[in-house]
C-alpha cells in the first residue's frame, strides 16, 4: 500500500520516486502520505480520516500494552496500590515525557530515542536472551524439557538454529546497526543517545546481575555467579507430582552431562550433546 500511494504521488507530481522527500520515519507518515492522499481523485477526505483513525487505533493498542505491562509490575510489587492510581501515574509520566517531542527539536529527539533507546536496546536484550537461553541454560536442557513435556526428541536442525544461527544472525544485525550511517544530529544528541542506551541496558544488566549474585548463599564470587546462573529450586512444573518426576529426570540428565573441559567445550556439549 505504501509503495502504491507513494508511486501515485510521484505520478501525479510528475517526479521520480527517488526525488520525493520524506520517504522514511515520521515524514512519511505525517507529510508524504497525507500529501499523497490529498491528491487522490476518489473521496480523499474519507481516506484521510480513515488513515489517521488507523493511527489512533494503533496508538491506543500500543499504549494499552505498555501501560498494562508497567501496571502489572507495579501491582505485583505494591499490591495495595489501586489500579486507577497506577494508571493515572503512568499516564501523567508518559504525557510529561512526550512533551519533549512537541519542541522544535522533537523529531531529532525521536530519532535518537528510537535509534539508541529502542533499536540498540532491543537488539542487545535479544542477544542476551539468546545467550542465556541457548548457552547458559543450554539447548540440550531445553531439549530435555521438551522431551519431558511432549516426549519428542528435538532434531539437529533446531539445535543448530537455537544454538548457533539465531545468536549469530542477531549479533550480525546488531553490528550492522552500529556501523550503518546514522542521521546527522548534533553531538549532544548522540551523547544523550548513548547515555540512554547505557541506562536502559548496561546499568540495568550490571545492576540486576549484581543484585542476583549478591543474594546467593555461596562464599566465593565465582560460586555466586554460577549459582545465580542456574535455575532456582522451584523451577519446573507447578504440579507436585510432575515436579517430582521432572527433578528426577533433570538429575539423571545432570549426572550424565560431562562437566569436564573448558567453558567452550561445555557450551558445545550443552548444544549438541
XYZ file of C-alpha atoms in Angstrom:
273
model
C 0.000 0.000 0.000
C 2.781 2.422 0.904
C 4.624 1.879 -2.374
C 1.381 2.243 -4.316
C 0.468 5.529 -2.642
C 3.989 6.933 -2.971
C 4.112 5.811 -6.598
C 0.805 7.556 -7.267
C 2.181 10.734 -5.674
C 5.238 10.569 -7.926
C 2.975 10.070 -10.944
C 0.684 12.969 -10.059
C 3.579 15.356 -9.401
C 5.459 14.079 -12.476
C 8.559 13.219 -10.456
C 10.642 10.144 -9.857
C 10.053 8.277 -6.600
C 13.662 8.900 -5.571
C 13.064 12.642 -5.910
C 10.324 12.653 -3.293
C 11.255 13.879 0.159
C 10.327 12.242 3.433
C 10.179 8.578 2.446
C 11.023 7.270 5.892
C 10.269 7.936 9.514
C 7.695 10.465 10.703
C 7.971 12.455 7.473
C 6.482 9.564 5.511
C 3.605 9.275 7.963
C 2.712 12.913 8.520
C 3.900 14.680 5.351
C 4.348 12.450 2.309
C 1.465 10.056 2.908
C -1.150 12.743 3.721
C 0.031 14.724 0.689
C -0.475 11.657 -1.484
C -3.956 11.068 -0.057
C -4.906 14.713 -0.627
C -4.076 14.333 -4.322
C -6.354 11.312 -4.781
C -9.249 11.714 -7.197
C -11.655 9.460 -5.291
C -13.017 10.826 -1.950
C -9.642 11.851 -0.483
C -11.287 13.206 2.682
C -12.637 9.772 3.556
C -9.253 8.100 3.134
C -7.565 10.876 5.116
C -9.946 10.346 8.041
C -9.527 6.571 7.880
C -5.742 6.913 7.678
C -5.414 8.981 10.840
C -8.135 6.972 12.587
C -5.962 3.931 11.947
C -3.087 5.666 13.742
C -5.340 6.493 16.686
C -6.314 2.830 16.997
C -2.694 1.699 16.654
C -1.587 4.206 19.271
C -4.286 3.151 21.716
C -3.435 -0.510 21.222
C 0.272 0.072 21.759
C -0.309 2.238 24.816
C -2.641 -0.316 26.364
C 0.043 -2.981 26.085
C 2.746 -0.717 27.517
C 0.589 0.562 30.373
C -0.604 -2.944 31.213
C 2.971 -4.240 31.447
C 4.091 -1.384 33.702
C 0.939 -1.549 35.807
C 1.326 -5.293 36.328
C 4.870 -4.781 37.601
C 3.716 -2.068 39.996
C 0.760 -4.086 41.287
C 2.919 -7.185 41.777
C 5.389 -5.197 43.853
C 2.838 -2.981 45.603
C -0.498 -4.850 45.619
C -2.059 -2.254 47.909
C -1.918 0.390 45.148
C -5.272 0.835 43.434
C -5.383 0.207 39.691
C -6.707 3.624 38.723
C -3.958 5.356 40.696
C -1.261 3.321 38.963
C -2.787 4.009 35.540
C -3.087 7.726 36.304
C 0.541 7.948 37.428
C 1.739 6.105 34.315
C -0.381 8.327 32.058
C 0.936 11.534 33.640
C 4.535 10.320 33.419
C 4.114 9.256 29.792
C 2.420 12.529 28.863
C 5.173 14.537 30.543
C 7.914 12.615 28.740
C 6.080 13.016 25.441
C 6.031 16.812 25.674
C 9.660 16.931 24.537
C 8.576 15.663 21.118
C 6.465 18.810 20.642
C 9.515 21.060 20.778
C 11.318 22.238 17.614
C 13.924 19.525 18.215
C 11.255 16.877 18.758
C 11.997 14.939 15.571
C 15.704 14.803 16.412
C 14.932 13.555 19.915
C 12.509 10.992 18.494
C 15.175 9.710 16.116
C 17.760 9.461 18.881
C 15.371 7.665 21.245
C 14.291 5.273 18.509
C 17.880 4.555 17.441
C 19.584 4.197 20.824
C 16.737 3.530 23.234
C 14.716 1.136 21.077
C 16.784 -0.428 18.295
C 20.073 -0.828 20.175
C 18.389 -1.697 23.451
C 16.089 -4.290 21.882
C 18.883 -5.966 19.937
C 21.139 -6.053 22.995
C 18.424 -7.587 25.152
C 17.601 -10.135 22.457
C 21.277 -11.114 22.225
C 21.459 -11.531 25.997
C 18.255 -13.570 25.984
C 19.592 -15.809 23.212
C 22.883 -16.329 25.056
C 21.049 -17.104 28.296
C 18.535 -19.357 26.598
C 20.954 -21.277 24.377
C 24.352 -21.222 26.066
C 23.775 -20.769 29.798
C 20.553 -22.692 30.313
C 21.625 -24.806 27.364
C 19.954 -26.055 24.219
C 20.349 -29.608 25.457
C 18.498 -28.751 28.674
C 15.727 -27.198 26.589
C 15.549 -30.371 24.523
C 15.325 -32.373 27.745
C 12.420 -30.175 28.858
C 10.666 -30.726 25.536
C 11.218 -34.459 25.800
C 9.819 -34.491 29.336
C 6.727 -32.478 28.384
C 5.961 -33.838 24.907
C 8.092 -36.992 24.657
C 9.632 -35.627 21.450
C 13.296 -35.811 20.511
C 14.490 -32.451 19.176
C 16.353 -32.741 15.881
C 19.744 -31.345 14.959
C 18.177 -28.598 12.830
C 16.549 -26.947 15.840
C 19.683 -27.341 17.938
C 21.775 -25.595 15.286
C 19.193 -22.823 14.853
C 18.853 -22.176 18.571
C 22.494 -22.602 19.483
C 24.295 -21.027 16.514
C 22.238 -19.454 13.747
C 19.872 -17.346 15.845
C 22.560 -15.723 18.041
C 24.825 -15.222 15.004
C 22.100 -13.516 12.956
C 21.074 -11.247 15.828
C 24.691 -10.269 16.500
C 25.195 -9.573 12.775
C 22.129 -7.314 12.715
C 23.421 -5.530 15.810
C 26.814 -4.926 14.182
C 25.150 -3.610 11.027
C 23.176 -1.169 13.146
C 26.379 0.058 14.766
C 28.252 0.655 11.517
C 25.413 1.926 9.359
C 25.260 5.619 8.512
C 23.075 7.307 11.097
C 21.274 10.598 10.620
C 23.464 13.608 11.242
C 22.495 15.184 14.543
C 24.366 17.468 16.943
C 26.924 15.805 19.184
C 24.795 16.475 22.242
C 22.009 14.285 20.871
C 24.452 11.445 20.235
C 25.795 11.710 23.787
C 22.228 11.672 25.081
C 21.520 8.578 22.982
C 24.480 6.637 24.350
C 23.571 7.688 27.894
C 20.031 6.462 27.269
C 21.367 3.158 25.970
C 23.694 2.829 28.945
C 20.892 3.467 31.420
C 18.288 1.233 29.791
C 20.620 -1.703 29.104
C 24.125 -1.574 30.564
C 23.319 -0.264 34.039
C 20.211 -2.432 34.272
C 22.134 -5.544 33.270
C 25.020 -4.876 35.651
C 22.768 -3.747 38.493
C 20.305 -6.633 38.405
C 23.092 -9.122 37.749
C 24.962 -7.868 40.811
C 21.759 -7.978 42.857
C 21.006 -11.582 41.857
C 24.604 -12.593 42.533
C 24.659 -10.958 45.965
C 21.572 -12.925 47.030
C 23.310 -16.285 46.579
C 24.428 -18.082 49.770
C 27.849 -19.168 48.471
C 31.013 -17.563 49.812
C 33.204 -17.224 46.721
C 32.259 -14.748 43.988
C 32.640 -17.283 41.179
C 30.396 -19.721 43.025
C 27.824 -16.964 43.500
C 27.839 -16.214 39.766
C 27.431 -19.894 38.904
C 24.604 -20.273 41.386
C 22.836 -17.182 40.036
C 23.130 -18.595 36.503
C 21.388 -21.854 37.409
C 17.606 -22.407 37.601
C 16.102 -21.993 41.053
C 14.908 -24.970 43.056
C 11.247 -24.243 42.315
C 11.887 -24.204 38.549
C 9.688 -26.745 36.810
C 6.071 -27.894 36.569
C 3.567 -26.439 39.008
C 2.074 -29.838 39.805
C 3.837 -31.547 42.714
C 3.759 -34.967 41.039
C 5.091 -33.635 37.742
C 7.687 -31.569 39.602
C 8.986 -34.690 41.341
C 9.284 -36.552 38.029
C 10.889 -33.521 36.407
C 13.505 -33.189 39.154
C 14.334 -36.881 38.804
C 14.707 -36.540 35.032
C 16.911 -33.462 35.385
C 19.020 -35.223 37.996
C 19.643 -38.076 35.568
C 20.493 -35.523 32.900
C 22.930 -33.747 35.228
C 24.647 -36.993 36.155
C 25.081 -37.933 32.501
C 26.383 -34.495 31.497
C 30.159 -34.344 31.141
C 31.313 -31.250 33.030
C 34.996 -31.627 32.228
C 36.877 -29.333 29.860
C 36.890 -25.577 29.424
C 33.850 -23.360 29.088
C 33.832 -23.603 25.276
C 33.703 -27.397 25.318
C 30.986 -27.402 27.962
C 28.956 -24.880 25.956
C 29.247 -27.007 22.814
C 28.086 -30.043 24.762
C 25.130 -28.047 26.044
C 24.092 -27.527 22.431
C 24.922 -30.753 20.623
C 25.004 -33.463 23.268
